PDB file of C-alpha atoms in Angstrom:
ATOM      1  CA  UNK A   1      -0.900 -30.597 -13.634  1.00 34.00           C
ATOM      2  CA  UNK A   2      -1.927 -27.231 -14.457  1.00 33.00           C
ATOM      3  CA  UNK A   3      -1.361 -23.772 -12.430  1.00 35.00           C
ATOM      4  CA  UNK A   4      -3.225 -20.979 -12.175  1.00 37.00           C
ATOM      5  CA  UNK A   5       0.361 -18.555 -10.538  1.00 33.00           C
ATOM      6  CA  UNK A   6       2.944 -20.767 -12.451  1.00 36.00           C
ATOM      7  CA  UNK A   7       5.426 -18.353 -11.226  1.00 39.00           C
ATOM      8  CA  UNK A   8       4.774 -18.412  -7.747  1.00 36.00           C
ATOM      9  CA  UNK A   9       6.962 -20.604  -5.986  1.00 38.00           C
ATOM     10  CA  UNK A  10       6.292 -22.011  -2.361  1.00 39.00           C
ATOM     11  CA  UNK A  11       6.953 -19.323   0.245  1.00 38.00           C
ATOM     12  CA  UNK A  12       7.659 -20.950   3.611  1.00 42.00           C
ATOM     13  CA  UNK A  13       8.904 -17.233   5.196  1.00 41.00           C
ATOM     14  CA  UNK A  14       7.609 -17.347   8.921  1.00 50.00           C
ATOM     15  CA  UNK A  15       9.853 -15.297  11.175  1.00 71.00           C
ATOM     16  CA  UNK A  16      11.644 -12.210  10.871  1.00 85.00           C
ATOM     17  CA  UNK A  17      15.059 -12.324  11.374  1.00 89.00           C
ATOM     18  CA  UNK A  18      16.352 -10.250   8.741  1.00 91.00           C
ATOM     19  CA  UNK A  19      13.973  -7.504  10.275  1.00 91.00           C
ATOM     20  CA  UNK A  20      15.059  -8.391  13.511  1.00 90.00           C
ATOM     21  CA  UNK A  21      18.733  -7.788  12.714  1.00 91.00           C
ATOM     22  CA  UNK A  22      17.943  -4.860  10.816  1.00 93.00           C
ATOM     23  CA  UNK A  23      16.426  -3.070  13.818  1.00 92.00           C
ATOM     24  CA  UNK A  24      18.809  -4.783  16.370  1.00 92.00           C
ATOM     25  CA  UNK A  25      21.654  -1.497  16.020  1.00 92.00           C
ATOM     26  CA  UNK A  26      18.598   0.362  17.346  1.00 91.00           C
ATOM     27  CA  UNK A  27      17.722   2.991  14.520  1.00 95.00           C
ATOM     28  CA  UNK A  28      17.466   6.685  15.607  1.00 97.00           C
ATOM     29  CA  UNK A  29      14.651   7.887  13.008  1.00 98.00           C
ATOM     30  CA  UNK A  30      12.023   5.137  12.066  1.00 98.00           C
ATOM     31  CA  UNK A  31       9.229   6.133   9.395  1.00 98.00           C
ATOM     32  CA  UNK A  32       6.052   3.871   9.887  1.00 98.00           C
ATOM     33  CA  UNK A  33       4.420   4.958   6.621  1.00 98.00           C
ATOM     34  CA  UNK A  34       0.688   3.118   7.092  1.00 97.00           C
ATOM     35  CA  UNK A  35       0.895   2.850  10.432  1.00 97.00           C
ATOM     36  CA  UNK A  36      -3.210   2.130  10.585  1.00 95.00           C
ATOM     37  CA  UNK A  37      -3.926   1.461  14.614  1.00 94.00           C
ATOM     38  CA  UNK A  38      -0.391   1.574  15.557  1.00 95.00           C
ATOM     39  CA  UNK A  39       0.366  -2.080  16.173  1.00 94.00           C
ATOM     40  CA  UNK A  40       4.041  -1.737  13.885  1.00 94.00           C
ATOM     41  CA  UNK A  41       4.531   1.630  15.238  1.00 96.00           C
ATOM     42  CA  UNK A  42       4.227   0.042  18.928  1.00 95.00           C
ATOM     43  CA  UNK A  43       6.885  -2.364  17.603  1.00 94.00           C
ATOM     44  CA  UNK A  44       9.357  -0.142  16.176  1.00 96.00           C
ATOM     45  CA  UNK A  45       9.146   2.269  19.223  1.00 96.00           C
ATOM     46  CA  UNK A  46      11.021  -0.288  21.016  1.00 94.00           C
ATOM     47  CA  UNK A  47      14.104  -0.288  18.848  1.00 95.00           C
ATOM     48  CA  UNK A  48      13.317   3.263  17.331  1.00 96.00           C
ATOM     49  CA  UNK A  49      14.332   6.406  19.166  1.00 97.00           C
ATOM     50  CA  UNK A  50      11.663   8.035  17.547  1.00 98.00           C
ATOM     51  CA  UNK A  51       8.728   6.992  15.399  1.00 98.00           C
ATOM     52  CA  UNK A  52       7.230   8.622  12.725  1.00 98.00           C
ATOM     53  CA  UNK A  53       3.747   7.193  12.244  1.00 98.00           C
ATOM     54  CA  UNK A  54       1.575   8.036   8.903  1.00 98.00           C
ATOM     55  CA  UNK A  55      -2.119   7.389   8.935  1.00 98.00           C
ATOM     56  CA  UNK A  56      -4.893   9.056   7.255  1.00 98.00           C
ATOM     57  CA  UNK A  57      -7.697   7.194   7.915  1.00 97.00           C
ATOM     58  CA  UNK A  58      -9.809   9.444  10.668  1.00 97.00           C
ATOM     59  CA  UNK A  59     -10.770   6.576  13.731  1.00 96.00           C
ATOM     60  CA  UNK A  60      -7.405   4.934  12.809  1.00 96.00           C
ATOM     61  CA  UNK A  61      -5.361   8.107  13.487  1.00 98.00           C
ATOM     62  CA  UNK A  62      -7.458   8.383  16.705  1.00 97.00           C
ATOM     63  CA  UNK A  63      -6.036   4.460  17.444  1.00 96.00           C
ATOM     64  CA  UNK A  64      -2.827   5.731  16.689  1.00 97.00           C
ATOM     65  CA  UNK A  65      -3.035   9.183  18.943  1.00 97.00           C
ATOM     66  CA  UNK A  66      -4.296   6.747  21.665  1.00 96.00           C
ATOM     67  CA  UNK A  67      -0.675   4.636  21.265  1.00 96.00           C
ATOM     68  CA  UNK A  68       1.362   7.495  20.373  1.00 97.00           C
ATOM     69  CA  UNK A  69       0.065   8.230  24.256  1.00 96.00           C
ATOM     70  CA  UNK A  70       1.286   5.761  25.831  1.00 95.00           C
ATOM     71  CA  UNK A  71       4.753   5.469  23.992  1.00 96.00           C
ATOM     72  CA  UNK A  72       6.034   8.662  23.960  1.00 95.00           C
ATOM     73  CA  UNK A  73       8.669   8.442  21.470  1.00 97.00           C
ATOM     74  CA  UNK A  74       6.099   7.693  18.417  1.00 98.00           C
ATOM     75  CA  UNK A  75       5.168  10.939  16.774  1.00 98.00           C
ATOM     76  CA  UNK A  76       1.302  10.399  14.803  1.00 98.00           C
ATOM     77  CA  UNK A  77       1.184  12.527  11.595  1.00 98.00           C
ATOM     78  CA  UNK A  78      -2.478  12.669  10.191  1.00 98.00           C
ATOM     79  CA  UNK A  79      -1.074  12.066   6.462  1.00 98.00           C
ATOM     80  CA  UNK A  80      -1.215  10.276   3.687  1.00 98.00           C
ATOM     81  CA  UNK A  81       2.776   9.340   1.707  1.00 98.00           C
ATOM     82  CA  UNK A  82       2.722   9.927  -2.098  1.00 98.00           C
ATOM     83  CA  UNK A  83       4.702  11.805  -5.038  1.00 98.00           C
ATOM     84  CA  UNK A  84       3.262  15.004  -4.898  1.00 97.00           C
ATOM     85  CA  UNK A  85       2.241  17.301  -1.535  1.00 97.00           C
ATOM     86  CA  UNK A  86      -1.858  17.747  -2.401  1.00 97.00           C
ATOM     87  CA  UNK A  87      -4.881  17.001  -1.019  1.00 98.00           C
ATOM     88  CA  UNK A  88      -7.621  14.060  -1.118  1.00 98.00           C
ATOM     89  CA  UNK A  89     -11.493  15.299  -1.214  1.00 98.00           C
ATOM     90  CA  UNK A  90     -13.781  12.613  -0.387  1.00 98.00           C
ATOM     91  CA  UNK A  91     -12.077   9.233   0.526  1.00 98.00           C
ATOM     92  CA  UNK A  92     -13.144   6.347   1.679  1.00 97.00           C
ATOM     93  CA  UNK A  93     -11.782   2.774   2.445  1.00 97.00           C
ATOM     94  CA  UNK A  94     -12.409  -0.075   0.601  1.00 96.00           C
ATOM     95  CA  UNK A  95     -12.053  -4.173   1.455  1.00 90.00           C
ATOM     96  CA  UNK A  96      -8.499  -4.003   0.771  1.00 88.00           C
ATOM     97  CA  UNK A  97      -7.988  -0.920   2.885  1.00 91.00           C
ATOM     98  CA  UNK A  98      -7.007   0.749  -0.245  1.00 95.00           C
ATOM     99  CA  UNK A  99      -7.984   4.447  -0.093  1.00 96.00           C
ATOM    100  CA  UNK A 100      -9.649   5.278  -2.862  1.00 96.00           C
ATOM    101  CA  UNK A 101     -12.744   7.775  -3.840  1.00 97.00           C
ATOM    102  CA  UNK A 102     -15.853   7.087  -2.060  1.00 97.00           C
ATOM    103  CA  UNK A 103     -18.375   5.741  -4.483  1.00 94.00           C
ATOM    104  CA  UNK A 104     -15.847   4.417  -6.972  1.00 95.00           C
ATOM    105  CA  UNK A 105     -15.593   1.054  -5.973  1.00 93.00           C
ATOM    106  CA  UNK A 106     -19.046  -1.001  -5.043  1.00 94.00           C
ATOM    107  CA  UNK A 107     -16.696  -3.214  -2.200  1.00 95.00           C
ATOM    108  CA  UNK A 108     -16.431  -0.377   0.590  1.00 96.00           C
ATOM    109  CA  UNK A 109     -14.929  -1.547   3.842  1.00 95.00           C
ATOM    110  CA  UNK A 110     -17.807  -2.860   6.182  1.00 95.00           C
ATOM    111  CA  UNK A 111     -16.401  -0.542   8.778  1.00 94.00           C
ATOM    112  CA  UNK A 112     -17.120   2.088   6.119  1.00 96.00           C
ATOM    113  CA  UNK A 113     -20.183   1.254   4.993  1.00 95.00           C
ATOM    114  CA  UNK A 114     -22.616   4.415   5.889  1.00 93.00           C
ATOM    115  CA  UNK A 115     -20.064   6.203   7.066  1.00 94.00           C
ATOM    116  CA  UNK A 116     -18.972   9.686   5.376  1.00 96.00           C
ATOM    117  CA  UNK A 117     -15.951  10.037   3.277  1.00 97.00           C
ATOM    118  CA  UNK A 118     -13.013  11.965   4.472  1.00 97.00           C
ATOM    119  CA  UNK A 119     -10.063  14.239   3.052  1.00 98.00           C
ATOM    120  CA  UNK A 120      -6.858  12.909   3.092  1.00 97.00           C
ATOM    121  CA  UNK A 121      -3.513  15.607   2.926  1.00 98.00           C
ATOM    122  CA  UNK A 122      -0.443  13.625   1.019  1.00 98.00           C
ATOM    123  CA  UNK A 123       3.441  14.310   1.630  1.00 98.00           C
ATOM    124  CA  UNK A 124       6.297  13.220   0.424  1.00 98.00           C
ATOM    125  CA  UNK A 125       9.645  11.044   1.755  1.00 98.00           C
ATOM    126  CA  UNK A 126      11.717  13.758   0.559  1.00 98.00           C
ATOM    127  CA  UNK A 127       9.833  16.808   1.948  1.00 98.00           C
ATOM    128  CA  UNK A 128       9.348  15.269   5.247  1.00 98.00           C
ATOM    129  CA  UNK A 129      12.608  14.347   5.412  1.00 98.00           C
ATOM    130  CA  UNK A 130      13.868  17.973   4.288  1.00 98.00           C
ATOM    131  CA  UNK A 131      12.254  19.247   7.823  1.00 97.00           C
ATOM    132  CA  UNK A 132      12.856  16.735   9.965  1.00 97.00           C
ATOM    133  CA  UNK A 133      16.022  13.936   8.593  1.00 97.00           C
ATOM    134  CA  UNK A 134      16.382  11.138   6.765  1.00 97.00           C
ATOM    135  CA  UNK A 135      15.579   8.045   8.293  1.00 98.00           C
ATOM    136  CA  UNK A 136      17.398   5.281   9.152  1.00 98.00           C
ATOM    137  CA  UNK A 137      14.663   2.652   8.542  1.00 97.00           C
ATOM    138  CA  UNK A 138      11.448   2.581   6.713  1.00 98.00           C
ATOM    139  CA  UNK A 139       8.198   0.800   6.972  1.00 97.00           C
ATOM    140  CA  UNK A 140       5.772   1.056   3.921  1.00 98.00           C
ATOM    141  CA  UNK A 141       2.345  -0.451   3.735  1.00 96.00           C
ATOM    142  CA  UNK A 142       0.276   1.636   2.154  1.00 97.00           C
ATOM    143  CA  UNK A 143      -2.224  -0.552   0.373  1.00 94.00           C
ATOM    144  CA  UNK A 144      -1.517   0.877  -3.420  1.00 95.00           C
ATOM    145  CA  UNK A 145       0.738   3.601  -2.673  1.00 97.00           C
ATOM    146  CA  UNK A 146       3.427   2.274  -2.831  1.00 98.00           C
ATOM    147  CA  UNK A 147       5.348   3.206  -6.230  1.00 98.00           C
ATOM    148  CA  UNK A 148       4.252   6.767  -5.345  1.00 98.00           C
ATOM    149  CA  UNK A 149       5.744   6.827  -1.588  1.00 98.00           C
ATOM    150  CA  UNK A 150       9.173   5.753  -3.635  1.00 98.00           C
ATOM    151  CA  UNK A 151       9.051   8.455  -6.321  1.00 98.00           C
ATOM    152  CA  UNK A 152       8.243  10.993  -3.743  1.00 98.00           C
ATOM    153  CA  UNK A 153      11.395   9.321  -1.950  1.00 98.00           C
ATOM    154  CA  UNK A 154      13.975   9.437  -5.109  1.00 98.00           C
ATOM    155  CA  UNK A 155      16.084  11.862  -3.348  1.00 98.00           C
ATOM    156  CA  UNK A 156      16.508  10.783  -0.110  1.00 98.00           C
ATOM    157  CA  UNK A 157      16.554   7.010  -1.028  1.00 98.00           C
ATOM    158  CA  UNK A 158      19.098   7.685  -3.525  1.00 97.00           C
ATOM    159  CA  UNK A 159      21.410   9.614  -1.008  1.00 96.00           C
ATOM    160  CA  UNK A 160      20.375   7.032   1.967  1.00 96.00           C
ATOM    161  CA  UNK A 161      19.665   3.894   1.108  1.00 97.00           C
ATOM    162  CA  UNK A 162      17.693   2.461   4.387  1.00 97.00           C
ATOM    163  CA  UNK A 163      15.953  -0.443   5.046  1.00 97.00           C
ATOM    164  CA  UNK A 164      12.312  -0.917   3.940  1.00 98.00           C
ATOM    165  CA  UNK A 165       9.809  -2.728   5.235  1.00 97.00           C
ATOM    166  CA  UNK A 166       7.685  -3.679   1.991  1.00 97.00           C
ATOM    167  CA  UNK A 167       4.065  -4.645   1.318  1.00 95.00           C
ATOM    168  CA  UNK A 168       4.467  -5.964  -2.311  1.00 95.00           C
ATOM    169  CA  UNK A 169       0.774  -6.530  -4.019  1.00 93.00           C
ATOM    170  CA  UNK A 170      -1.366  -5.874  -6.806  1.00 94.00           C
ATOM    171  CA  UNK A 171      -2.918  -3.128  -5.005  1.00 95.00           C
ATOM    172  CA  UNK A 172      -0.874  -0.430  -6.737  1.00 96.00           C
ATOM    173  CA  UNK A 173      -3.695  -1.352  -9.701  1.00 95.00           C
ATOM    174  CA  UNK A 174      -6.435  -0.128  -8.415  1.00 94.00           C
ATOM    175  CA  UNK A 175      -4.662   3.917  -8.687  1.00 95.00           C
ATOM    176  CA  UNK A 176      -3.538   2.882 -12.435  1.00 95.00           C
ATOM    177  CA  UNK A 177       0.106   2.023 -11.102  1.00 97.00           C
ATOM    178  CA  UNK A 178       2.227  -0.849 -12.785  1.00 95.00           C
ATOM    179  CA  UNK A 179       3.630  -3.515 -10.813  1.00 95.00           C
ATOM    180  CA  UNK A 180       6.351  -3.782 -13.326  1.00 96.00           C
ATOM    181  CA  UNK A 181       7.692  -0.090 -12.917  1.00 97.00           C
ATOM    182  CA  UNK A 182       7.372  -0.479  -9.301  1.00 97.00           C
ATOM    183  CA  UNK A 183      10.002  -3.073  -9.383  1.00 97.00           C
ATOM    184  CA  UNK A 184      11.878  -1.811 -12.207  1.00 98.00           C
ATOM    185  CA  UNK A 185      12.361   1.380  -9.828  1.00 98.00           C
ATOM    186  CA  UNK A 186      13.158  -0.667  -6.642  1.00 98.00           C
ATOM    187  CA  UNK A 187      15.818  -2.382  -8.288  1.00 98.00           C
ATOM    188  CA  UNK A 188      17.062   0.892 -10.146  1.00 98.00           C
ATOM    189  CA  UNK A 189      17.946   2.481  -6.423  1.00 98.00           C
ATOM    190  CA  UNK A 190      19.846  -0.159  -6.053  1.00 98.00           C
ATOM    191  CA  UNK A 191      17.623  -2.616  -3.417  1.00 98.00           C
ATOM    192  CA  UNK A 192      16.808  -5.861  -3.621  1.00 97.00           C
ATOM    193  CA  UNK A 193      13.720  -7.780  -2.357  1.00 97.00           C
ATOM    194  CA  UNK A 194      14.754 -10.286   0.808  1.00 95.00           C
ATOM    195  CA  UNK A 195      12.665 -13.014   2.317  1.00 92.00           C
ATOM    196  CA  UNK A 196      11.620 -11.473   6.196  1.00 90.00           C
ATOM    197  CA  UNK A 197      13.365 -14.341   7.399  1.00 88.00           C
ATOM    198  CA  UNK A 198      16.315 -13.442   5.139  1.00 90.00           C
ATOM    199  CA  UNK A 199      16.572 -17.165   3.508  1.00 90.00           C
ATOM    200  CA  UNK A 200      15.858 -15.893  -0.263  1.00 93.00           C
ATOM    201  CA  UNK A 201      17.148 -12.547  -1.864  1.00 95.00           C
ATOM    202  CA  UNK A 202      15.753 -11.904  -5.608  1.00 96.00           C
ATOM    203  CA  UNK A 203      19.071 -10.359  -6.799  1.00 96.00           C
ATOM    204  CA  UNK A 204      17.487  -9.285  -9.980  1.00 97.00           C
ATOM    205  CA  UNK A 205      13.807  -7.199 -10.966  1.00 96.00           C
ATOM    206  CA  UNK A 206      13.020 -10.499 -12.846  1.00 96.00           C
ATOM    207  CA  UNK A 207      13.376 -12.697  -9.675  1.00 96.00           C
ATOM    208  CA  UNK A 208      11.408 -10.566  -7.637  1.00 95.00           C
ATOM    209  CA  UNK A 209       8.450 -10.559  -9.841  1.00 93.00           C
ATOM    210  CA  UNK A 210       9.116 -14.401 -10.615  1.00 91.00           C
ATOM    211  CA  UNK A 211       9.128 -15.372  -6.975  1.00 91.00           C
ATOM    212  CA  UNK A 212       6.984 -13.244  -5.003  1.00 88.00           C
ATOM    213  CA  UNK A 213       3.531 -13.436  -5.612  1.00 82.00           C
ATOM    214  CA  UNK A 214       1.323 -10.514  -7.051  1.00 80.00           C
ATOM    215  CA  UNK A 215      -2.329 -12.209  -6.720  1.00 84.00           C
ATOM    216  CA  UNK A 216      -2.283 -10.792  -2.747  1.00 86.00           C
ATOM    217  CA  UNK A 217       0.062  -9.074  -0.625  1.00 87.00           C
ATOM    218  CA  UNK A 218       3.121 -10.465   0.527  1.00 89.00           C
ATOM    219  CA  UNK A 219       5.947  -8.756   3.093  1.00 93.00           C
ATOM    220  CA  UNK A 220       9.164  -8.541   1.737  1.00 95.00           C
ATOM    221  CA  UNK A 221      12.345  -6.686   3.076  1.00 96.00           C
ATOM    222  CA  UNK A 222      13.800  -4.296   0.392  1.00 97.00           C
ATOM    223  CA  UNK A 223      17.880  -4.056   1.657  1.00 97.00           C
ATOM    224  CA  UNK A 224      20.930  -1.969  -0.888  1.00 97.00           C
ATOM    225  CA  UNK A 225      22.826  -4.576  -2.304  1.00 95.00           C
ATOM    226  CA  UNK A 226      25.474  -2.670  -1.449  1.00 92.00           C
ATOM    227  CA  UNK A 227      24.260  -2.994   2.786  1.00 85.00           C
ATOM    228  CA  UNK A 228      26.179  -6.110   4.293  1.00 63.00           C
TER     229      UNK A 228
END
């Protein structure tokens, strides 16, 4: 019998221990980069004495202003998490939620659709953390951006290894990134990808890509294999 993934293996992952554990000593500095209406932030805010929530979607960061309200200790920056500090001129959101230019892709969000585009202001992990500390957990889900939020992250990751929170996918793609770096650089500052129920561990850059799949998007805890 024939496969169309023959290197996807059954994935049975459905509870979250690991990231249970991992926010059970009750972090001081959580980054929710991708926080989108605020439902993760909401989450972390009750382990997390603060929150830092990223989201640069216009009506989501309004959704997350509207939470950021009512829990006081999650702080709502209107920015998108790359390599370089810069700015976005007309974005839009597509059926992935990837954030890409308006007009470039014919599959717009239907939320989107008519709607007109929007600028979007990138930062880094290692200039935000200049001003205000390194965290001491991270959440990243930022449908594409995700190689970029690590290189912007190089020195702070590499100094303070913390937690992650990971959205692997093939969405990295769609800006030109390779899924194969991505990993390659994970595994270079020393993580390694855990199952969210933290039954499977891909100790290796080759068992990661072997085990996870990369036809959709699939959370995964990144953890130092030096963190016990």
């Amino acid at each position: 019998m024939s496969h169309q993934f023959p290197n996807i293996l059954p994935l049975f992952s459905q509870t979250y221990e690991l990231w249970d554990k991992l926010l059970s000593v009750n972090p001081k500095l959580c980054f929710d980069f991708g926080a989108n209406n605020g439902g993760m932030a909401q989450s972390l805010a009750q382990k997390c004495k603060i929150v830092h929530a990223f989201e640069p979607v216009p009506d989501m960061f309004d959704k997350l202003c509207d939470v950021a309200y009512v829990h006081r200790n999650i702080v709502p920056f209107r920015l998108g998490v790359a390599d370089v500090r810069k700015e976005l001129k007309g974005q839009s959101v597509f059926n992935t939620w990837s954030i890409l230019p308006a007009g470039s892709r014919p599959d717009t969000a239907l939320d989107y659709v008519g709607k007109p585009p929007f600028d979007m202001k990138l930062v880094t992990l290692d200039e935000h953390s200049e001003i205000y500390g390194s965290p001491d957990i991270i959440k990243l889900d930022v449908d594409g951006y995700e190689l970029r939020v690590l290189k912007g992250g190089l020195k702070t990751l590499s100094k303070k290894p913390v937690p992650i929170y990971f959205e692997y996918s093939y969405l990295p793609t769609f800006l030109g990134d390779s899924i194969e770096e991505m990993v390659a650089l994970i595994y270079k500052l020393g993580y390694q990808a855990w199952s969210i129920d933290g039954k499977y561990v891909a100790e290796t850059k080759e068992a990661m890509i072997g085990h996870y799949p990369q036809h959709t998007s699939y959370d995964v805890i990144l953890v130092h294999r030096d963190q016990k």
